[in-house]
Short mmCIF file of C-alpha atoms in Angstrom, two decimals:
data_model
loop_
_atom_site.label_atom_id
_atom_site.label_comp_id
_atom_site.label_asym_id
_atom_site.label_seq_id
_atom_site.Cartn_x
_atom_site.Cartn_y
_atom_site.Cartn_z
CA MET I 1 -12.00 -30.33 5.53
CA ALA I 2 -8.07 -30.46 7.18
CA LYS I 3 -6.70 -29.86 3.66
CA ASN I 4 -9.18 -27.20 2.73
CA ILE I 5 -8.32 -25.46 6.45
CA THR I 6 -4.39 -25.72 5.59
CA TYR I 7 -4.69 -24.87 2.05
CA SER I 8 -7.04 -21.77 2.68
CA ILE I 9 -4.56 -20.00 5.85
CA LEU I 10 -1.78 -20.53 2.78
CA ALA I 11 -3.92 -18.28 0.29
CA CYS I 12 -4.13 -16.05 3.47
CA PHE I 13 -0.73 -15.76 4.04
CA ILE I 14 0.34 -15.46 0.45
CA PHE I 15 -1.54 -13.00 0.24
CA ILE I 16 -0.58 -10.63 3.28
CA ILE I 17 3.17 -11.66 2.70
CA ASN I 18 3.29 -9.61 -0.56
CA SER I 19 0.22 -6.86 0.05
CA ILE I 20 0.57 -5.44 3.32
CA THR I 21 3.74 -5.80 5.47
CA SER I 22 5.87 -3.25 7.20
CA VAL I 23 6.82 -1.34 3.66
CA GLN I 24 4.45 -1.53 0.79
CA ILE I 25 6.35 -3.41 -2.01
CA VAL I 26 5.64 -1.60 -4.71
CA GLU I 27 7.28 -2.53 -8.57
CA LYS I 28 9.34 -0.48 -10.01
CA ARG I 29 10.37 -2.34 -13.55
CA GLU I 30 9.08 -0.37 -16.66
CA LEU I 31 6.86 -1.71 -19.30
CA GLU I 32 7.15 -1.71 -22.32
CA CYS I 33 2.57 -0.76 -23.48
CA ALA I 34 2.54 -1.04 -26.57
CA LEU I 35 -1.68 0.48 -25.71
CA SER I 36 -3.28 1.50 -29.14
CA GLU I 37 -4.66 5.11 -29.24
CA ASN I 38 -7.59 3.96 -28.94
CA VAL I 39 -7.03 2.15 -25.31
CA ARG I 40 -5.55 4.98 -24.30
CA GLU I 41 -7.74 7.63 -25.34
CA ASN I 42 -10.42 5.61 -24.31
CA ILE I 43 -9.11 5.52 -20.60
CA ALA I 44 -8.37 9.26 -20.69
CA ASN I 45 -12.43 10.28 -21.48
CA TYR I 46 -12.58 9.60 -18.08
CA ALA I 47 -11.06 11.28 -16.45
CA GLN I 48 -14.13 14.02 -15.14
CA VAL I 49 -15.74 11.21 -14.34
CA THR I 50 -13.03 10.37 -11.93
CA ASN I 51 -12.87 13.26 -10.46
CA ASP I 52 -16.19 13.82 -10.19
CA ILE I 53 -16.72 10.47 -7.98
CA ILE I 54 -13.99 11.88 -5.86
CA ASP I 55 -15.44 14.91 -5.36
CA TYR I 56 -18.96 13.44 -4.43
CA PHE I 57 -16.65 11.37 -1.46
CA VAL I 58 -14.48 14.11 -0.62
CA LYS I 59 -16.67 16.70 -0.80
CA GLY I 60 -20.10 16.23 -1.59
CA PRO I 61 -22.79 14.09 -0.51
CA LEU I 62 -21.51 10.97 0.65
CA LYS I 63 -18.61 13.05 2.69
CA GLY I 64 -18.66 11.19 6.19
CA LYS I 65 -20.96 8.46 4.74
CA THR I 66 -18.47 5.68 4.23
CA TRP I 67 -17.20 6.13 7.96
CA ASN I 68 -20.83 6.95 9.34
CA SER I 69 -21.91 3.59 8.03
CA LEU I 70 -19.28 1.50 8.90
CA SER I 71 -19.70 2.78 12.55
CA GLU I 72 -23.68 2.39 12.88
CA PHE I 73 -22.60 -1.08 11.79
CA VAL I 74 -19.83 -1.91 14.02
CA ASP I 75 -21.59 -0.34 16.98
CA THR I 76 -25.07 -2.45 15.99
CA PHE I 77 -23.22 -5.68 15.93
CA GLY I 78 -19.85 -5.38 17.54
CA ASN I 79 -17.99 -8.45 16.04
CA ARG I 80 -18.84 -11.11 13.63
CA LEU I 81 -17.88 -14.56 14.15
CA SER I 82 -18.49 -17.33 11.17
CA GLY I 83 -21.85 -19.20 12.14
CA THR I 84 -22.93 -16.56 14.95
CA LYS I 85 -26.23 -15.15 14.67
CA ASN I 86 -24.66 -11.82 15.56
CA LEU I 87 -23.27 -12.74 11.51
CA GLU I 88 -26.87 -13.29 10.25
CA ASN I 89 -28.54 -10.42 12.15
CA SER I 90 -25.55 -7.97 10.58
CA ILE I 91 -26.06 -9.73 7.13
CA ASP I 92 -29.98 -9.00 7.18
CA TYR I 93 -28.66 -5.31 8.53
CA MET I 94 -26.69 -4.83 5.13
CA ILE I 95 -29.31 -5.93 2.76
CA GLU I 96 -32.19 -3.71 4.46
CA LYS I 97 -30.00 -0.80 3.93
CA THR I 98 -28.94 -1.56 0.47
CA ARG I 99 -32.73 -1.78 -0.36
CA GLU I 100 -33.05 1.68 1.81
CA ASN I 101 -30.61 3.07 -0.52
CA ASN I 102 -33.13 2.24 -3.58
CA ILE I 103 -30.55 -0.36 -4.89
CA LYS I 104 -33.10 -3.72 -5.13
CA ASN I 105 -30.53 -6.03 -7.19
CA VAL I 106 -29.77 -7.36 -3.44
CA TYR I 107 -29.72 -11.24 -2.59
CA THR I 108 -28.22 -14.09 -0.80
CA GLU I 109 -25.95 -18.02 -1.26
CA GLU I 110 -26.00 -20.09 1.30
CA VAL I 111 -23.40 -21.15 2.89
CA GLU I 112 -22.35 -24.02 5.53
CA VAL I 113 -20.27 -22.47 7.05
CA PRO I 114 -17.72 -23.40 10.30
CA TYR I 115 -18.70 -22.60 14.35
CA TRP I 116 -15.78 -22.45 16.80
CA LEU I 117 -16.78 -21.45 19.95
CA ARG I 118 -13.86 -20.36 21.98
CA GLY I 119 -15.90 -20.80 25.57
CA GLU I 120 -14.24 -19.78 28.65
CA GLU I 121 -10.93 -19.91 28.09
CA TYR I 122 -7.65 -18.68 30.53
CA ALA I 123 -4.18 -19.62 30.89
CA LEU I 124 -2.44 -18.53 34.51
CA LEU I 125 0.86 -18.97 35.30
CA MET I 126 1.32 -21.03 38.74
CA LYS I 127 5.01 -21.28 39.75
CA PRO I 128 7.04 -19.37 40.51
CA ARG I 129 4.99 -17.35 40.87
CA VAL I 130 1.11 -16.86 40.23
CA LYS I 131 -0.02 -14.94 37.26
CA ASN I 132 -3.35 -14.11 34.53
CA LEU I 133 -1.43 -15.16 31.45
CA PRO I 134 -3.92 -13.37 28.87
CA MET I 135 -4.55 -15.38 26.36
CA LEU I 136 -7.01 -16.10 22.65
CA GLY I 137 -7.73 -19.51 21.50
CA LEU I 138 -6.83 -20.17 17.92
CA GLY I 139 -9.11 -20.85 15.69
CA TYR I 140 -10.37 -24.27 15.04
CA SER I 141 -8.62 -25.52 18.35
CA VAL I 142 -9.45 -28.26 20.61
CA ALA I 143 -10.70 -28.01 23.84
CA THR I 144 -8.84 -29.11 27.49
CA PRO I 145 -10.21 -31.51 29.52
CA PRO I 146 -13.11 -29.85 31.88
CA ASP I 147 -10.91 -28.71 34.69
CA GLY I 148 -7.56 -27.79 32.41
CA ILE I 149 -4.42 -28.58 31.94
CA ILE I 150 -2.02 -28.23 34.70
CA ALA I 151 1.96 -28.71 33.01
CA ASN I 152 5.38 -28.10 33.43
CA ALA I 153 6.58 -25.71 30.39
CA ILE I 154 9.67 -25.55 28.14
CA VAL I 155 9.94 -21.87 26.20
CA VAL I 156 11.37 -22.39 22.99
CA LYS I 157 12.79 -19.43 20.43
CA SER I 158 12.04 -22.09 16.76
CA PHE I 159 11.07 -24.82 15.60
CA ASP I 160 14.15 -25.76 14.83
CA GLU I 161 15.43 -25.09 19.01
CA LEU I 162 12.06 -27.68 19.41
CA LYS I 163 13.23 -30.47 17.19
CA SER I 164 16.38 -30.42 18.72
CA LEU I 165 14.86 -31.94 21.95
CA PRO I 166 14.73 -34.80 22.99
CA ASP I 167 11.24 -36.88 23.06
CA ALA I 168 11.56 -37.22 26.55
CA GLU I 169 12.37 -33.10 27.59
CA VAL I 170 8.77 -31.88 25.91
CA ALA I 171 6.71 -35.09 26.35
CA ASN I 172 3.62 -34.01 28.89
CA LYS I 173 4.97 -30.14 28.81
CA ILE I 174 3.57 -26.80 27.42
CA VAL I 175 5.51 -25.71 24.42
CA VAL I 176 5.37 -21.80 24.93
CA TYR I 177 7.27 -20.38 21.64
CA ASP I 178 8.56 -16.67 22.41
CA GLU I 179 9.54 -16.74 18.73
CA ALA I 180 10.87 -13.25 17.25
CA TYR I 181 8.60 -11.45 15.02
CA VAL I 182 10.69 -11.08 11.09
CA ASN I 183 7.40 -9.78 9.47
CA TYR I 184 3.69 -11.40 9.65
CA GLY I 185 4.66 -14.26 6.25
CA VAL I 186 7.75 -15.47 8.22
CA THR I 187 6.69 -15.42 11.70
CA VAL I 188 3.00 -17.32 11.30
CA LYS I 189 4.30 -20.27 10.60
CA TYR I 190 4.41 -20.40 15.00
CA ARG I 191 0.87 -19.81 14.81
CA SER I 192 -0.35 -22.62 12.08
CA LYS I 193 1.52 -25.51 12.77
CA GLY I 194 2.97 -24.31 16.49
CA ALA I 195 0.56 -26.48 17.88
CA SER I 196 1.34 -30.10 15.56
CA GLU I 197 4.89 -29.53 16.03
CA ALA I 198 4.97 -29.28 19.47
CA ALA I 199 2.24 -32.42 19.77
CA LYS I 200 5.18 -34.33 17.72
CA LYS I 201 7.39 -34.09 20.75
CA GLY I 202 4.66 -35.14 22.94
CA ALA I 203 3.64 -31.67 24.32
CA VAL I 204 -0.11 -31.57 26.07
CA GLY I 205 -0.45 -27.36 25.00
CA ALA I 206 1.08 -24.65 22.83
CA LEU I 207 0.83 -21.18 23.44
CA ILE I 208 2.08 -18.64 20.49
CA ARG I 209 3.87 -15.24 20.78
CA SER I 210 1.11 -13.04 19.69
CA VAL I 211 2.28 -12.76 15.75
CA THR I 212 2.53 -9.02 15.52
CA PRO I 213 5.16 -6.20 15.65
CA PHE I 214 3.49 -4.54 19.00
CA SER I 215 2.40 -5.49 21.71
CA MET I 216 -0.22 -3.66 24.47
CA ASN I 217 -0.30 -7.40 26.93
CA THR I 218 -2.35 -7.63 23.96
CA PRO I 219 -2.59 -11.04 22.71
CA HIS I 220 -4.05 -11.43 18.80
CA THR I 221 -5.71 -14.71 17.99
CA GLY I 222 -5.99 -16.31 14.16
CA MET I 223 -6.31 -19.81 12.32
CA GLN I 224 -4.34 -22.37 13.18
CA SER I 225 -4.41 -25.95 11.73
CA TYR I 226 -3.65 -29.89 12.83
CA ASP I 227 -1.14 -32.18 10.58
CA ALA I 228 -2.90 -35.30 9.28
CA ASN I 229 -2.15 -38.13 12.20
CA VAL I 230 -0.49 -35.77 14.49
CA THR I 231 -2.44 -35.38 17.94
CA LYS I 232 -4.55 -32.20 18.33
CA ILE I 233 -3.61 -30.19 21.17
CA PRO I 234 -4.88 -26.72 22.58
CA VAL I 235 -3.19 -24.29 21.65
CA ALA I 236 -3.19 -20.26 22.23
CA ALA I 237 -2.07 -17.00 22.14
CA ILE I 238 -0.48 -14.77 24.40
CA THR I 239 0.84 -11.21 24.94
CA HIS I 240 4.97 -10.38 23.66
CA GLU I 241 4.95 -9.04 27.04
CA ASP I 242 4.34 -12.93 28.89
CA ALA I 243 6.16 -15.18 26.29
CA ASP I 244 9.05 -13.23 26.87
CA LEU I 245 8.70 -13.43 30.79
CA LEU I 246 8.69 -17.03 30.13
CA TRP I 247 11.79 -17.29 29.06
CA ARG I 248 13.55 -15.23 30.82
CA LEU I 249 12.01 -17.31 33.70
CA GLN I 250 13.80 -20.46 32.19
CA GLU I 251 16.79 -18.92 30.93
CA ARG I 252 17.30 -18.30 35.40
CA GLY I 253 16.96 -21.71 36.08
CA LYS I 254 13.26 -21.18 37.28
CA GLU I 255 10.48 -24.57 37.07
CA ILE I 256 7.17 -22.92 34.69
CA VAL I 257 4.04 -24.00 36.21
CA ILE I 258 1.21 -23.32 33.88
CA LYS I 259 -2.56 -24.00 33.90
CA MET I 260 -4.23 -24.04 30.55
CA LYS I 261 -8.15 -24.21 30.16
CA MET I 262 -9.95 -24.19 27.02
CA SER I 263 -13.34 -25.56 26.47
CA ALA I 264 -14.22 -24.67 22.93
CA THR I 265 -16.20 -26.57 20.36
CA LEU I 266 -16.38 -26.69 16.76
CA SER I 267 -19.94 -27.67 14.72
CA THR I 268 -21.13 -26.32 11.51
CA LYS I 269 -24.28 -23.69 10.74
CA THR I 270 -25.60 -22.36 8.03
CA SER I 271 -24.46 -18.55 6.28
CA ARG I 272 -25.12 -16.66 3.30
CA ASN I 273 -22.90 -14.45 0.80
CA THR I 274 -24.53 -10.52 0.14
CA ILE I 275 -24.23 -10.25 -3.73
CA ILE I 276 -25.50 -6.61 -5.49
CA ASP I 277 -25.67 -6.78 -8.89
CA THR I 278 -25.84 -3.14 -10.62
CA GLU I 279 -26.86 -4.80 -14.14
CA GLY I 280 -24.83 -4.06 -17.19
CA THR I 281 -26.35 -2.03 -20.32
CA THR I 282 -24.41 -3.47 -23.20
CA LYS I 283 -21.84 -6.16 -21.96
CA LYS I 284 -24.31 -7.73 -18.88
CA ASP I 285 -23.25 -10.85 -19.21
CA LYS I 286 -19.17 -10.00 -18.40
CA VAL I 287 -19.03 -9.26 -15.25
CA VAL I 288 -16.69 -7.26 -12.40
CA ILE I 289 -16.51 -8.06 -9.22
CA VAL I 290 -15.89 -5.46 -6.44
CA SER I 291 -15.65 -7.32 -2.49
CA GLY I 292 -15.11 -7.28 1.34
CA HIS I 293 -15.71 -10.35 3.95
CA ILE I 294 -18.40 -9.32 6.23
CA ASP I 295 -17.68 -11.75 9.02
CA SER I 296 -15.22 -11.05 11.98
CA TRP I 297 -12.88 -12.56 14.41
CA ASP I 298 -14.69 -12.50 17.85
CA VAL I 299 -12.28 -9.99 19.68
CA GLY I 300 -12.87 -6.50 19.28
CA ASP I 301 -15.28 -5.29 16.74
CA GLY I 302 -13.79 -6.03 12.76
CA SER I 303 -13.78 -1.93 11.89
CA MET I 304 -9.97 -3.13 10.29
CA ASP I 305 -10.99 -6.98 9.06
CA ASP I 306 -12.43 -6.32 6.86
CA GLY I 307 -15.22 -4.00 7.91
CA GLY I 308 -13.76 -1.13 6.21
CA GLY I 309 -13.14 -3.56 2.97
CA ALA I 310 -16.38 -4.66 2.66
CA PHE I 311 -17.92 -1.10 3.37
CA ILE I 312 -15.90 0.50 1.03
CA SER I 313 -16.55 -2.07 -2.08
CA TRP I 314 -20.50 -1.56 -0.72
CA MET I 315 -20.26 2.24 -1.28
CA ALA I 316 -19.43 1.71 -4.84
CA GLN I 317 -22.81 0.47 -4.84
CA ILE I 318 -24.56 3.71 -3.81
CA ALA I 319 -22.24 5.96 -4.99
CA LEU I 320 -23.01 4.91 -8.33
CA ASN I 321 -26.98 4.38 -7.84
CA GLN I 322 -26.76 8.76 -6.44
CA MET I 323 -25.19 9.58 -9.39
CA ASN I 324 -26.77 7.39 -12.39
CA LEU I 325 -23.59 6.10 -13.27
CA ARG I 326 -24.20 2.58 -14.72
CA PRO I 327 -21.28 0.96 -16.76
CA LYS I 328 -21.49 -0.93 -18.90
CA ARG I 329 -20.80 -4.46 -17.59
CA THR I 330 -22.50 -5.58 -14.63
CA LEU I 331 -20.28 -4.68 -11.30
CA ARG I 332 -21.01 -6.93 -8.63
CA THR I 333 -20.31 -6.50 -4.85
CA ILE I 334 -20.24 -9.65 -2.46
CA LEU I 335 -19.71 -9.37 0.96
CA TRP I 336 -18.15 -12.75 1.66
CA THR I 337 -18.79 -15.45 4.46
CA ALA I 338 -16.81 -16.99 6.94
CA GLU I 339 -13.00 -15.44 4.86
CA GLU I 340 -11.60 -15.91 8.48
CA LEU I 341 -12.11 -19.92 9.15
CA GLY I 342 -10.24 -20.78 5.96
CA LEU I 343 -12.04 -17.95 2.67
CA VAL I 344 -15.34 -20.36 3.14
CA GLY I 345 -17.55 -18.23 1.55
CA SER I 346 -15.83 -17.43 -1.99
CA ARG I 347 -15.23 -20.92 -2.00
CA GLU I 348 -18.70 -22.11 -1.66
CA TYR I 349 -19.28 -19.06 -4.37
CA GLY I 350 -16.55 -19.96 -6.69
CA LYS I 351 -18.18 -23.94 -6.74
CA ARG I 352 -21.46 -22.60 -7.29
CA HIS I 353 -20.40 -20.19 -9.81
CA ARG I 354 -17.64 -22.22 -11.61
CA ASN I 355 -19.02 -21.95 -14.79
CA GLU I 356 -19.54 -18.88 -15.21
CA THR I 357 -15.61 -17.95 -14.80
CA GLU I 358 -14.85 -16.62 -18.80
CA ASN I 359 -17.69 -14.22 -17.84
CA LEU I 360 -15.21 -12.57 -15.13
CA ASN I 361 -13.90 -9.31 -16.40
CA PHE I 362 -12.09 -8.60 -13.48
CA VAL I 363 -12.02 -9.52 -9.98
CA MET I 364 -11.57 -6.82 -6.86
CA GLU I 365 -11.24 -7.31 -3.25
CA SER I 366 -9.62 -5.02 0.01
CA ASP I 367 -8.79 -7.49 2.59
CA GLY I 368 -5.58 -5.59 3.89
CA GLY I 369 -7.12 -2.34 5.82
CA VAL I 370 -8.63 0.54 4.89
CA PHE I 371 -5.82 3.28 5.65
CA GLN I 372 -4.35 5.68 3.35
CA PRO I 373 -5.13 4.69 -0.80
CA LEU I 374 -1.52 4.30 -2.75
CA GLY I 375 -3.11 2.29 -5.66
CA LEU I 376 -3.13 -0.63 -6.54
CA ILE I 377 -2.01 -4.58 -5.72
CA TYR I 378 -2.52 -6.14 -9.74
CA SER I 379 -2.13 -9.75 -10.88
CA GLY I 380 -2.57 -10.66 -14.56
CA SER I 381 -1.29 -10.60 -18.55
CA LYS I 382 1.02 -7.56 -19.02
CA THR I 383 -1.45 -6.04 -21.47
CA GLY I 384 -4.00 -5.89 -18.76
CA GLU I 385 -1.48 -4.09 -16.75
CA CYS I 386 -0.63 -1.35 -18.57
CA MET I 387 -3.76 -0.78 -18.69
CA ILE I 388 -4.02 -1.10 -15.10
CA LYS I 389 -1.40 1.19 -15.13
CA GLU I 390 -2.79 4.14 -17.66
CA ILE I 391 -6.38 4.27 -15.71
CA LEU I 392 -4.01 4.32 -12.53
CA LYS I 393 -2.94 7.93 -14.58
CA LEU I 394 -6.37 9.52 -13.60
CA PHE I 395 -5.98 9.19 -9.56
CA SER I 396 -2.52 11.61 -9.37
CA SER I 397 -5.06 13.74 -7.81
CA ILE I 398 -5.06 11.49 -4.61
CA ASN I 399 -2.04 10.03 -4.93
CA ALA I 400 -3.23 6.93 -5.83
CA THR I 401 -0.98 6.17 -8.77
CA GLN I 402 1.14 3.18 -8.36
CA ILE I 403 0.89 -0.67 -9.27
CA GLN I 404 2.56 -3.42 -7.44
CA THR I 405 2.91 -6.66 -9.65
CA GLN I 406 4.03 -8.86 -6.83
CA GLY I 407 1.74 -11.45 -4.99
CA GLU I 408 -1.89 -11.62 -4.58
CA PRO I 409 -4.64 -9.64 -4.91
CA GLY I 410 -6.71 -10.80 -2.13
CA PRO I 411 -7.62 -14.28 -0.46
CA ASP I 412 -10.77 -14.52 -1.59
CA ILE I 413 -10.71 -13.61 -5.34
CA GLY I 414 -6.87 -15.66 -4.90
CA MET I 415 -9.02 -18.62 -6.89
CA TRP I 416 -9.60 -16.63 -10.19
CA THR I 417 -5.81 -14.29 -10.00
CA ARG I 418 -4.33 -17.50 -9.58
CA ASP I 419 -5.93 -18.71 -13.12
CA GLY I 420 -4.95 -16.00 -14.55
CA ILE I 421 -8.47 -14.10 -14.32
CA PRO I 422 -7.00 -10.24 -13.91
CA GLY I 423 -7.74 -8.93 -10.11
CA GLY I 424 -6.76 -5.98 -8.33
CA GLY I 425 -6.57 -4.95 -4.35
CA LEU I 426 -6.27 -2.05 -2.80
CA LEU I 427 -2.81 -1.19 -2.29
CA ASN I 428 -2.45 1.26 0.73
CA GLU I 429 -0.64 3.20 3.81
CA ALA I 430 -1.18 -0.46 5.85
CA SER I 431 2.47 -0.02 8.45
CA LYS I 432 0.59 -0.26 11.55
CA TYR I 433 -1.91 -3.74 9.92
CA PHE I 434 -0.91 -5.88 12.03
CA TRP I 435 -0.88 -3.93 15.30
CA TYR I 436 -4.45 -3.96 15.79
CA HIS I 437 -4.83 -7.42 13.38
CA HIS I 438 -7.30 -9.82 15.34
CA SER I 439 -7.02 -8.53 18.27
CA GLU I 440 -9.24 -6.35 20.82
CA GLY I 441 -6.98 -3.22 19.17
CA ASP I 442 -9.67 -3.94 15.47
CA ARG I 443 -12.15 -1.69 16.86
CA LEU I 444 -13.37 1.61 14.63
CA ASN I 445 -10.71 3.96 16.32
CA VAL I 446 -7.95 3.12 14.04
CA MET I 447 -10.31 4.18 10.96
CA ASP I 448 -10.11 7.86 9.68
CA SER I 449 -12.91 9.06 8.07
CA ASP I 450 -11.44 11.09 5.54
CA VAL I 451 -8.88 8.26 4.95
CA LEU I 452 -11.58 5.81 4.33
CA ASP I 453 -13.67 8.63 1.62
CA LEU I 454 -10.56 8.64 -0.55
CA ALA I 455 -10.07 4.96 -0.57
CA ALA I 456 -14.31 4.98 -1.36
CA ALA I 457 -13.69 7.44 -3.73
CA PHE I 458 -10.70 5.06 -5.50
CA TRP I 459 -12.45 2.03 -5.40
CA THR I 460 -15.85 3.47 -6.55
CA ALA I 461 -13.85 5.08 -9.40
CA PHE I 462 -12.04 2.44 -10.81
CA SER I 463 -14.17 -0.27 -9.86
CA TYR I 464 -16.56 1.59 -12.46
CA ILE I 465 -13.95 2.96 -14.87
CA VAL I 466 -12.81 -1.39 -15.12
CA ALA I 467 -16.42 -2.54 -15.74
CA ASP I 468 -17.61 0.38 -18.06
CA ILE I 469 -14.48 0.77 -20.50
CA ASP I 470 -14.88 -0.39 -23.79
CA SER I 471 -11.87 -3.17 -23.51
CA ASP I 472 -11.90 -5.89 -21.58
CA ILE I 473 -9.34 -6.56 -19.55
CA PRO I 474 -7.07 -8.69 -21.59
CA ARG I 475 -6.17 -12.01 -19.40
CA SER I 476 -3.17 -12.80 -22.09
CA PRO I 477 -0.78 -12.23 -22.96
#
């Protein structure tokens, strides 16, 4: 399990590093695209249906529908942590809503998922003054003893600084990381490995400055993993403000004493991936997957991560059904379960369907926020890239023509794209994504109705074109 958790964390990090940094990185290189005129003409013929789908969302029957549906969903269920009854109720709800929209081919596949329950938790500064330290335990953290831990704290700015200290200076203390935020991909290692690095020096607990560029005294949670053969110590995130405060106190020579209490437990439960199929007309054995994850962390309501991605993927089925558009290939929407605790749902799907990968034509995932759509994060062959660029030309009316070819399109589909199966993720203007990520700030207020309409229109039209064009997206060259 530990090996899988570490691998899953790395997969998520690689995706995030390359797709939602503070400034979107879009490939500028030009390809020599030797597409045949038949392929170009075939793609160009989708101009009208692309505009029809966009209009259907932006000023037609589905205007505001994505936001309204997401709003009702998160207002009803709130956050949806892996293993909770709340998550399972939300899955039942999506099945019911799908059938209410006259889509009958919806089913689930069971998955054994982790159920990490944080329980009671708090951190309290006891010396040199008494102050509550808002905190959020990190996923898979062990609990403290029932009465908590009271220990002196030592504040460090980096792993290098920690490693330079004598073990005796760290032993039996709580290590506080006041690391500078560079970007998520660089800084998140403190969340991922902070507990184990502190434990190697004999620490009894760890507190991490939340991995975010912006704070309003709000801690951010997320997954961490323990190294093998290292004592597991409790670990949580605290706010920027408090991490900086503790550093200043230490610099003034003050003794810092913190009480830390966590009652987290870990078990397993049964959850489900939710699958919706529109069977293809003439190439039904070929499959295009469009997806997002339905679970969330246990703070906020998961509107952004990943309610928006799940709902634009769901709306693709609703829109195409209402517009009587049925592609040649089977279009499969998947709402993944237990992504946040280690890509558990997608990994199980991959194992269960490993003999079907030859039939996967294209895989899509939206899990980097749903903000102003810019285009697509693409992984695949050069010829496929030329085809994707040609398809993206059809979205000039909404300025969503960009392609990014660096990095992974999405964590849940990474098992396929790393094996050469072409795939895409939503490229969007996500510069403030990490302001809200894994925090109480991930609420519906982050989402904009008109922008959701544009993103859902793009996601629907793009998935339909890829599923319907005459040629498969080639895996090579």
